[in-house]
Coordinates of N, CA and C in Angstrom, one line a residue:
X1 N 9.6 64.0 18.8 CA 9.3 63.8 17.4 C 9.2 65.1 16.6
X2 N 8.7 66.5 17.2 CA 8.6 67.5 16.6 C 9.9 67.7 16.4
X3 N 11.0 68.0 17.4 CA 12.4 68.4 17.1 C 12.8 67.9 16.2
X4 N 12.6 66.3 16.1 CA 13.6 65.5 14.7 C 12.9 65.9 13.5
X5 N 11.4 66.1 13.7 CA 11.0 66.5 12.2 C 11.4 68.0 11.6
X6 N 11.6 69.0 12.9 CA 12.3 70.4 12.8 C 13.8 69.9 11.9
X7 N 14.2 69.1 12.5 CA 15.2 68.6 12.1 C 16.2 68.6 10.7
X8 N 15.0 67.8 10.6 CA 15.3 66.8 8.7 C 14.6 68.1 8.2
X9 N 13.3 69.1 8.5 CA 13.2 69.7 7.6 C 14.3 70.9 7.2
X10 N 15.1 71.1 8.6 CA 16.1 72.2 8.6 C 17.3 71.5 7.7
X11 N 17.6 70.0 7.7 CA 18.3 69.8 7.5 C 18.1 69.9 5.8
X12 N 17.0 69.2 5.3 CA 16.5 69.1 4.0 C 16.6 70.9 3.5
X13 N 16.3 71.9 3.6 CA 16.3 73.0 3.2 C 17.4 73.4 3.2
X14 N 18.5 73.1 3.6 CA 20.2 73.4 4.1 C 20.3 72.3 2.6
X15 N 20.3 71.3 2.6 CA 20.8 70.8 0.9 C 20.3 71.0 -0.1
X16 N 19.0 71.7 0.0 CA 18.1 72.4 -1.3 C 19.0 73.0 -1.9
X17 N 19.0 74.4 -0.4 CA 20.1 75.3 -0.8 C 20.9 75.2 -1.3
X18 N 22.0 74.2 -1.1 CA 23.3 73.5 -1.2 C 23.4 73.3 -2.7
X19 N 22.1 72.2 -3.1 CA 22.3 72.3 -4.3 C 21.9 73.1 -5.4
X20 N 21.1 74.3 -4.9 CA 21.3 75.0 -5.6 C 21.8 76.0 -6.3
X21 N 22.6 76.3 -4.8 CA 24.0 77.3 -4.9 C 24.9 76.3 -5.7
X22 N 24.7 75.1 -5.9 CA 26.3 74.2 -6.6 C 25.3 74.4 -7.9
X23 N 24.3 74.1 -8.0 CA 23.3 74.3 -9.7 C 23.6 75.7 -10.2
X24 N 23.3 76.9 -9.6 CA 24.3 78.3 -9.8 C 25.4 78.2 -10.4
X25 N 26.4 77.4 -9.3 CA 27.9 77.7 -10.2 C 28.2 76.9 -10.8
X26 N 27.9 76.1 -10.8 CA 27.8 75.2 -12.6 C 27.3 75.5 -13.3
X27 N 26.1 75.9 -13.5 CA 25.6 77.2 -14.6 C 27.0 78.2 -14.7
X28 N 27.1 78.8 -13.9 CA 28.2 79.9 -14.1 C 29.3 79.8 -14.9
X29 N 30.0 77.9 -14.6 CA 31.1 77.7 -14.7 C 30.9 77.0 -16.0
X30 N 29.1 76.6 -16.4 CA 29.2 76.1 -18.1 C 28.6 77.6 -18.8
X31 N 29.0 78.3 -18.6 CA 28.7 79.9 -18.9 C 29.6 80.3 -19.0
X32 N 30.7 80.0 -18.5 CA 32.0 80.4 -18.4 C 32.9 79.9 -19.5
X33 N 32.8 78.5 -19.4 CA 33.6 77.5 -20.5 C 32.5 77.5 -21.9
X34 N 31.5 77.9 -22.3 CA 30.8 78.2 -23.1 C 31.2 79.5 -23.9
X35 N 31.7 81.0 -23.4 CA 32.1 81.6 -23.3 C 33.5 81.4 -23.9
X36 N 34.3 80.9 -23.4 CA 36.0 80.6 -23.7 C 35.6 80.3 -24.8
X37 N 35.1 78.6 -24.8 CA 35.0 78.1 -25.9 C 34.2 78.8 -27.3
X38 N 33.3 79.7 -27.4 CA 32.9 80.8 -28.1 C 34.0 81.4 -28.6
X39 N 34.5 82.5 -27.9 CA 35.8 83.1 -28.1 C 37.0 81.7 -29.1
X40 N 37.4 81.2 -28.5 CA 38.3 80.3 -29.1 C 37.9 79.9 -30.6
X41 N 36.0 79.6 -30.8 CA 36.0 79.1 -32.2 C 35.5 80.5 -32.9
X42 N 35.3 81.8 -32.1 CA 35.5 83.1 -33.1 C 37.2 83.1 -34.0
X43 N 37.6 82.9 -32.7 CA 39.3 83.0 -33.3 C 39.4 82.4 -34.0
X44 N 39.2 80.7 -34.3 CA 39.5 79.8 -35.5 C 38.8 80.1 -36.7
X45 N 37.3 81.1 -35.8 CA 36.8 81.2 -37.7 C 37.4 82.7 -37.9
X46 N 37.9 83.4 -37.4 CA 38.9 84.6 -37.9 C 39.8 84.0 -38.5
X47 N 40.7 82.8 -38.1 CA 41.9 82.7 -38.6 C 41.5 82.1 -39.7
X48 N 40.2 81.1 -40.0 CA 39.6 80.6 -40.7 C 39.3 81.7 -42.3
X49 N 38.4 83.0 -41.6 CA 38.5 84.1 -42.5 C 39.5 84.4 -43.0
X50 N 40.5 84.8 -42.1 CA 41.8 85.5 -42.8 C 42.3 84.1 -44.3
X51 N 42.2 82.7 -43.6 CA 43.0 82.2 -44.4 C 42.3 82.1 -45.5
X52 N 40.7 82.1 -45.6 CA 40.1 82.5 -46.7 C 40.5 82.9 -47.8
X53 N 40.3 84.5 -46.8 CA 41.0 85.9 -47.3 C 42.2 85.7 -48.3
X54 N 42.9 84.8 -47.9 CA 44.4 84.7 -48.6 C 44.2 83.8 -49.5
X55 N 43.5 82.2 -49.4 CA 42.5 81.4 -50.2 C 42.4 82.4 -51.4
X56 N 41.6 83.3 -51.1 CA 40.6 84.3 -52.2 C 41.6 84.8 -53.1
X57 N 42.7 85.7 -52.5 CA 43.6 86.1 -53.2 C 44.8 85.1 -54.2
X58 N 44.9 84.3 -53.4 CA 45.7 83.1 -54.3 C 44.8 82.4 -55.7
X59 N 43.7 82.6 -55.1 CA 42.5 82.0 -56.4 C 42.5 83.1 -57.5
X60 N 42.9 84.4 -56.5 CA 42.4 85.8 -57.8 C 43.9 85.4 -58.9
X61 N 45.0 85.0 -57.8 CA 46.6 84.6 -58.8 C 46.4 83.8 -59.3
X62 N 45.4 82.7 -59.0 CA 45.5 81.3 -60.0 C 44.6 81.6 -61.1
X63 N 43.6 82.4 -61.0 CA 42.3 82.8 -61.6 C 43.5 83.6 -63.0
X64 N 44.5 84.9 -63.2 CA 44.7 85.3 -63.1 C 45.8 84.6 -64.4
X65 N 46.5 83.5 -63.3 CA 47.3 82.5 -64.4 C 46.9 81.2 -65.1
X66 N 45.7 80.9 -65.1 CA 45.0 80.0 -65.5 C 45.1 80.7 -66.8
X67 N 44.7 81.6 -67.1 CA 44.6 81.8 -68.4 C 45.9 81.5 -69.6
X68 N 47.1 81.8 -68.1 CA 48.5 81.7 -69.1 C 49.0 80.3 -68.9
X69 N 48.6 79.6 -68.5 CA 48.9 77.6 -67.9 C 47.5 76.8 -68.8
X70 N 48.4 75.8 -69.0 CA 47.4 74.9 -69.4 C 46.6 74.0 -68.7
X71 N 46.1 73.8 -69.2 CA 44.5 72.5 -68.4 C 44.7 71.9 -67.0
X72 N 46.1 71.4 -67.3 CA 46.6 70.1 -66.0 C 46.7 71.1 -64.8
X73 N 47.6 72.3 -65.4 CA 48.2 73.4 -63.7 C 46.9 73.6 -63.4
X74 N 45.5 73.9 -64.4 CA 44.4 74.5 -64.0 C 43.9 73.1 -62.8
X75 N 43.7 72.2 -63.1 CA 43.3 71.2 -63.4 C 43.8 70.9 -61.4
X76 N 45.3 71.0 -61.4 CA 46.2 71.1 -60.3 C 45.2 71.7 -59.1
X77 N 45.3 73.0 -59.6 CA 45.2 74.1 -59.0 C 43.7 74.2 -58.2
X78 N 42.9 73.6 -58.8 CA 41.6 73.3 -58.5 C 41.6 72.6 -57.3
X79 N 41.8 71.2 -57.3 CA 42.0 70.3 -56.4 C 42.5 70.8 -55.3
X80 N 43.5 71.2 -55.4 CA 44.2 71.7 -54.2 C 43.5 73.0 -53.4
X81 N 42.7 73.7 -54.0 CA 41.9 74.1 -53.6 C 40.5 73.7 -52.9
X82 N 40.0 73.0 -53.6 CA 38.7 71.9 -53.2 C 39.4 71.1 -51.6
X83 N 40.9 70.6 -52.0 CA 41.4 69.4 -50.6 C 41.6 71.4 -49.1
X84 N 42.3 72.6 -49.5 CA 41.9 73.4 -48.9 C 40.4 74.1 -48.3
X85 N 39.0 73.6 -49.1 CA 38.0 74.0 -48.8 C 38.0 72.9 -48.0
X86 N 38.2 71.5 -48.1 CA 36.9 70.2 -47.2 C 37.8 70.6 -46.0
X87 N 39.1 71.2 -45.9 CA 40.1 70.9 -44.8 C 39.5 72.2 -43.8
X88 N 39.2 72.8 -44.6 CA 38.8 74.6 -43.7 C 37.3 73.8 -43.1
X89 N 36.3 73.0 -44.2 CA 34.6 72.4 -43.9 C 35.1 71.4 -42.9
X90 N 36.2 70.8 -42.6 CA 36.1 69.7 -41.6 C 36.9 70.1 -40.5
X91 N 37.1 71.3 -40.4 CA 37.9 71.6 -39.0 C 36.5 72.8 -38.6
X92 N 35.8 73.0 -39.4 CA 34.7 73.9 -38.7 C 33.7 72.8 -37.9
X93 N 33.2 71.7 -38.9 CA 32.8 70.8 -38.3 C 33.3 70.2 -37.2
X94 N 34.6 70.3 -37.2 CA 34.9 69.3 -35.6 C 35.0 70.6 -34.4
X95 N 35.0 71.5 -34.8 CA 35.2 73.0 -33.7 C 33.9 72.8 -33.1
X96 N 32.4 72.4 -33.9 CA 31.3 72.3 -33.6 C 31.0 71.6 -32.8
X97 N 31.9 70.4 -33.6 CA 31.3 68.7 -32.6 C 32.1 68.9 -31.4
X98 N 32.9 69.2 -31.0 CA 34.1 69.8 -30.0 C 33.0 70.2 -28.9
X99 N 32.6 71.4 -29.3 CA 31.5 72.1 -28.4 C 30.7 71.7 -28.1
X100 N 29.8 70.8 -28.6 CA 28.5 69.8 -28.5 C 29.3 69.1 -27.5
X101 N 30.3 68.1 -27.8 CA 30.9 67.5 -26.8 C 30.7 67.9 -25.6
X102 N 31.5 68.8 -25.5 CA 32.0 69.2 -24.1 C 30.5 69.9 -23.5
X103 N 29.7 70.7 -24.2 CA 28.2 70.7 -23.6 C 27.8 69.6 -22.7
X104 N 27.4 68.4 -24.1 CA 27.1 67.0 -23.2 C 27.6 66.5 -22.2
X105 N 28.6 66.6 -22.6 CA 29.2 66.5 -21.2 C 29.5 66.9 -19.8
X106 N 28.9 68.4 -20.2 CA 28.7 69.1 -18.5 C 28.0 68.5 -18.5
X107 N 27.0 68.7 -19.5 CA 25.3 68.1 -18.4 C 25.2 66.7 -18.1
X108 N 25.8 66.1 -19.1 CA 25.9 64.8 -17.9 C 26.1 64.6 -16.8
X109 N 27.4 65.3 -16.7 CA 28.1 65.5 -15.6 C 27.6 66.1 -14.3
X110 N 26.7 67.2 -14.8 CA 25.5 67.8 -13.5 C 24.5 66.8 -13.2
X111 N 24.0 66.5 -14.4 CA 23.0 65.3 -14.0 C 23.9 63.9 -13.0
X112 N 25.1 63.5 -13.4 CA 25.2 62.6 -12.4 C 25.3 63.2 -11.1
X113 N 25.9 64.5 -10.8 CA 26.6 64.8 -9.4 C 24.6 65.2 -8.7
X114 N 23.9 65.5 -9.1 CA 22.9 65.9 -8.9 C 22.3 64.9 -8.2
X115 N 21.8 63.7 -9.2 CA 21.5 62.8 -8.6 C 21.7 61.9 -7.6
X116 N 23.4 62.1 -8.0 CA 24.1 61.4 -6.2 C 23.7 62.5 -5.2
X117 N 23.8 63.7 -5.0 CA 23.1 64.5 -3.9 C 21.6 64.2 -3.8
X118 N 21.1 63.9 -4.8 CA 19.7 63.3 -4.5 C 19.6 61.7 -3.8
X119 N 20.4 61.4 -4.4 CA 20.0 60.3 -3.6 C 20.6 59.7 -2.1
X120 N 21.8 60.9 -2.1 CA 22.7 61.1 -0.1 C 21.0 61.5 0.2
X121 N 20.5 62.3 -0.1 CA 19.8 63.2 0.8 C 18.2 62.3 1.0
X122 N 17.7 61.5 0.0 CA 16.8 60.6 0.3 C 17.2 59.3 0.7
X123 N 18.2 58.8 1.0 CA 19.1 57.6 1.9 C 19.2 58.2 3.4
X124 N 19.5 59.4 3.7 CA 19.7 59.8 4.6 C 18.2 60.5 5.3
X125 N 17.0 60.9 4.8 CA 16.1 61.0 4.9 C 15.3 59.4 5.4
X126 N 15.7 58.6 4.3 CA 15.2 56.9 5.0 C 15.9 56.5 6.3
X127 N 17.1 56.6 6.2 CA 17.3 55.8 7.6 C 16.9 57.1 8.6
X128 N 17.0 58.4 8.6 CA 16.5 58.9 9.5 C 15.1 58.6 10.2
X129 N 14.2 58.2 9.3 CA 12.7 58.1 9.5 C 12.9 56.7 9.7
X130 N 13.8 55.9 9.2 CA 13.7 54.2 9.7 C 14.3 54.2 11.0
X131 N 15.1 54.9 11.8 CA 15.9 55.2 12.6 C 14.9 55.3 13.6
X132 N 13.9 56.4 13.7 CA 13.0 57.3 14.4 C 12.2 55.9 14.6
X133 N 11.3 55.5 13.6 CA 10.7 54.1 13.5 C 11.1 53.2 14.3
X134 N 12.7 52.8 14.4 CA 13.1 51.6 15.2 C 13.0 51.9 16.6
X135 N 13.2 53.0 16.5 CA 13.5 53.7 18.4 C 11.9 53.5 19.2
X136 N 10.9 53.8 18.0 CA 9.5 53.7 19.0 C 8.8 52.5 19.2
X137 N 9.7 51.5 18.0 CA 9.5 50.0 18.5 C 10.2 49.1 19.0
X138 N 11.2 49.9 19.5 CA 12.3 49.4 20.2 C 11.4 49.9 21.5
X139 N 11.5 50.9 21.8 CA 10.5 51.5 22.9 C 8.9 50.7 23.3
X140 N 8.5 50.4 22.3 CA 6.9 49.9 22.7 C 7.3 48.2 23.1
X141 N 8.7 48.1 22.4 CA 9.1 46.2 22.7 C 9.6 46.3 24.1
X142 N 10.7 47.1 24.6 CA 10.8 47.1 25.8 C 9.5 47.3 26.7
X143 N 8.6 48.3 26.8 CA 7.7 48.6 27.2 C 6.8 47.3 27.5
X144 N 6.6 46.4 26.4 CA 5.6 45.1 26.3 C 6.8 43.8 27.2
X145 N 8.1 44.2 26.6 CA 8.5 43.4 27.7 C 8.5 43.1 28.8
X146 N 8.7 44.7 29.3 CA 8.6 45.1 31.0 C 7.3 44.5 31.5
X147 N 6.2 44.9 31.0 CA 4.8 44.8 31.6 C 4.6 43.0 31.3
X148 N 5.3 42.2 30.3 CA 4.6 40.8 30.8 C 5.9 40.0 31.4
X149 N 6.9 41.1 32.0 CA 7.8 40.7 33.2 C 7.4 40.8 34.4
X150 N 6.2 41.9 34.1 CA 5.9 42.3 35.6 C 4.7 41.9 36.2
X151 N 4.0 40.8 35.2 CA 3.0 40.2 35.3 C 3.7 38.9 35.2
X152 N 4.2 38.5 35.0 CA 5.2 37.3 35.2 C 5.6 37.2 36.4
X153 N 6.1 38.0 37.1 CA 6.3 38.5 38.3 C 5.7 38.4 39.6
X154 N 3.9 39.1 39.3 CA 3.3 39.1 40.1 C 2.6 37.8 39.8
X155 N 2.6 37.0 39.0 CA 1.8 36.0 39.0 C 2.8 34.9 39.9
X156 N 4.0 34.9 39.8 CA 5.0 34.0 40.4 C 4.7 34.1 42.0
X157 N 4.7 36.0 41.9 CA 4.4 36.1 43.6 C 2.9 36.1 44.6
X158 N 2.3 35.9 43.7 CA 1.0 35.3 44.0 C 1.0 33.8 44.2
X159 N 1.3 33.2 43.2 CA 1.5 31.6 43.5 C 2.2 31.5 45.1
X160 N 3.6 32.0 44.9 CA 4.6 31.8 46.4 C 3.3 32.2 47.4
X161 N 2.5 33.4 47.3 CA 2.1 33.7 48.9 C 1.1 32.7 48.8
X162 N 0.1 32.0 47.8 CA -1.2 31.1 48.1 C -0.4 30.0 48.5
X163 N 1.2 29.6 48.0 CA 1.5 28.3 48.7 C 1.8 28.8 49.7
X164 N 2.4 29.7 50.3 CA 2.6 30.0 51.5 C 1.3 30.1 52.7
X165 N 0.4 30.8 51.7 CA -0.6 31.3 53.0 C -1.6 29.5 53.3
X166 N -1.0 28.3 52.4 CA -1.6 26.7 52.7 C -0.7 26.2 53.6
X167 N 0.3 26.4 53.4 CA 1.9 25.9 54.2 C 1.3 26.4 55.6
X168 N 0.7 27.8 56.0 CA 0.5 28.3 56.9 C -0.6 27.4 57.4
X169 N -1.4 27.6 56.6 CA -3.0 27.2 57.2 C -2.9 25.9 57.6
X170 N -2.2 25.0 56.7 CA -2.2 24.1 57.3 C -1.2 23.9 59.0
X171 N -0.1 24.5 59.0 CA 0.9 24.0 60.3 C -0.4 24.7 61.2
X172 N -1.3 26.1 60.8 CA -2.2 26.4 61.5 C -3.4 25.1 62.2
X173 N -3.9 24.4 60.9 CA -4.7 23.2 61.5 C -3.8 22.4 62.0
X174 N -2.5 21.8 62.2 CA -2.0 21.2 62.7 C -1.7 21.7 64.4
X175 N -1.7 22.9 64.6 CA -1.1 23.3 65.7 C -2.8 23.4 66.4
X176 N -3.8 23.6 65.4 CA -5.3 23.6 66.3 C -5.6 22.4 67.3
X177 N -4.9 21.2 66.2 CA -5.1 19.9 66.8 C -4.4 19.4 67.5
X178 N -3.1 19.7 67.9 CA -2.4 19.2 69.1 C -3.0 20.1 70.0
X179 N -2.7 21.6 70.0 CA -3.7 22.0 71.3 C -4.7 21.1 71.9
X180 N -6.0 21.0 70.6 CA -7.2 20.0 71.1 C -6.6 18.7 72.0
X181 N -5.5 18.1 71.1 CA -5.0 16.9 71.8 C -4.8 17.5 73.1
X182 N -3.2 18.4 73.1 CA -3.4 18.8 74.9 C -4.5 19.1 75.9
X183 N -5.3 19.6 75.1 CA -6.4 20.0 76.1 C -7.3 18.6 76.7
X184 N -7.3 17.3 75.4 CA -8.0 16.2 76.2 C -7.2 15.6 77.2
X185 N -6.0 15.3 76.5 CA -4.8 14.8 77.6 C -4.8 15.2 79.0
X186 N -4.9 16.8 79.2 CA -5.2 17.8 80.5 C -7.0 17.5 81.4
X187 N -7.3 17.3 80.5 CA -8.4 16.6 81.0 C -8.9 15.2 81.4
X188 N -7.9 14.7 80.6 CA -7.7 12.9 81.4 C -7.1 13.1 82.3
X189 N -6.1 13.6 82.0 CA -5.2 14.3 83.5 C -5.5 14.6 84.3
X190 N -6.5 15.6 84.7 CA -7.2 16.5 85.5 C -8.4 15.2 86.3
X191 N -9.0 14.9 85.3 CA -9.8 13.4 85.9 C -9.3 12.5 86.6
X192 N -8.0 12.0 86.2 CA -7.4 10.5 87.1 C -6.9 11.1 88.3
X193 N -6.3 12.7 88.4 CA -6.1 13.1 89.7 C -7.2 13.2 90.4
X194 N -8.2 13.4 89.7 CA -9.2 14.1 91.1 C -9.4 12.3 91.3
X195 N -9.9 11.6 90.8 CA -10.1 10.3 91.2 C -8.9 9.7 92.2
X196 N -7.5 9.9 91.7 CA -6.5 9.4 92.4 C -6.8 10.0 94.1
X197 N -7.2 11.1 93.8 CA -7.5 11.9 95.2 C -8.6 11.4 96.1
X198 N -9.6 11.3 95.2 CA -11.1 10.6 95.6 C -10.5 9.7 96.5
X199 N -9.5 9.2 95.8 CA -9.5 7.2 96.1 C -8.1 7.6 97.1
X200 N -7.5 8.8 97.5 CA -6.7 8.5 98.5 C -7.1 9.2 100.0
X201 N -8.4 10.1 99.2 CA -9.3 10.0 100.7 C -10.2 9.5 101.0
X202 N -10.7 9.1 100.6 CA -11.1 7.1 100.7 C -10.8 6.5 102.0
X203 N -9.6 6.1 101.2 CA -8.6 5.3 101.6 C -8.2 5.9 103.5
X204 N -8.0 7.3 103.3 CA -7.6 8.0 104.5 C -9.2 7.4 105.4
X205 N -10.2 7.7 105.0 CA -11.0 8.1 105.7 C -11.2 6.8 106.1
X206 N -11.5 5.3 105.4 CA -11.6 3.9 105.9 C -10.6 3.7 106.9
X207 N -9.2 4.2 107.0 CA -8.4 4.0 107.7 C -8.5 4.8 109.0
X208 N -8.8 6.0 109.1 CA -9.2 6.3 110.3 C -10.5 6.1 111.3
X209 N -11.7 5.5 110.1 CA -12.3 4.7 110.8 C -12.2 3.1 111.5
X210 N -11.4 3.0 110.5 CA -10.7 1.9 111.1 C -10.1 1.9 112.6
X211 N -9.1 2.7 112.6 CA -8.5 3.1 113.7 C -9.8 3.8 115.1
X212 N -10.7 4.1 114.9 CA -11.1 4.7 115.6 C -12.3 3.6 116.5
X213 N -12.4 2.7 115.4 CA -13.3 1.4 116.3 C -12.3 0.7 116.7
X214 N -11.0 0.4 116.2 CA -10.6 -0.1 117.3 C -9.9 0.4 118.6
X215 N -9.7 1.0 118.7 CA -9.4 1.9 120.4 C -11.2 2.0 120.9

């Protein structure tokens, strides 16, 4: 458990990093295109100035001949100036909006890549610790398994030996009582011979008294 937590935190500090160093050069790289883009709308308001500049001078010629033209050329000459000012005020304004744009747009753009690294790295942090989790109750279920298998077990083999050790006891009282039997049997036995014997010397002995009164 200590290694896996060495682990995720080695691991976790390795995409801090990660995204930091990528937070860096994206800074760098909207520093960079900030930069261009700077440069680029200096240029349009230079060329913007110069065409001013030339603006200014053509107004000093119209300024100049207005006095020798009547109303309408003045009149002309205005307008066309005024449709040259909104044209110069709405290409500055979109040079602006342009840049705002593409601003917004990085950072959106950081903000979404950011957040999907945030959220690899906390998905990947969950199943690691759900992972870790399943393994020590996967572990404590086998464990609870094993032990009411093995009380399952011994309770089975306890039953087997008590029927066994009655199966015994009993052929045991069975085999007490035929012995008893043989031993009365042996003893009726033992009795009718000695009697048979009684009664065949008896018998001898009547007979040879017999024999002996008469001779």
């Amino acid at each position: 458990t200590h290694c896996i937590t060495v682990i995720l935190l080695t691991f976790q500090t390795n995409i801090l990093t990660e995204l930091k160093n990528w937070k860096l050069n994206l800074i760098q790289h909207h520093k960079l295109q900030m930069r261009q883009e700077k440069e680029k709308h200096a240029a349009q308001v230079k060329q913007l100035q110069n065409e001013i500049e030339n603006l200014k001078e053509l107004l000093h010629t119209y300024e100049i001949s207005i006095s020798r033209k009547d109303e309408v050329v003045i009149t002309n000459l205005t307008q066309a100036l005024e449709k040259q000012k909104e044209r110069v005020e709405l290409m500055r304004k979109f040079t602006l909006w342009r840049i705002q744009h593409i601003k917004a747009k990085q950072q959106e753009c950081a903000i979404r890549i950011a957040d999907t690294h945030f959220r690899t790295a906390l998905m990947k942090k969950v199943w690691a610790a759900w992972r870790s989790l399943s393994e020590v109750k996967w572990k404590e279920k086998v464990a609870k398994a094993c032990q009411l298998r093995a009380e399952d077990v011994c309770v089975q083999l306890t039953n087997d030996y008590e029927a066994k050790i009655a199966e015994l006891t009993a052929t045991l009282e069975e085999t007490k009582a035929e012995v008893l039997r043989l031993h009365s049997e042996r003893d009726q036995y033992e009795d009718t011979m000695k009697k048979a014997f009684m009664r065949g010397v008896c018998a001898l002995n009547l007979e040879a008294m017999t024999m002996f009164q008469s001779k």
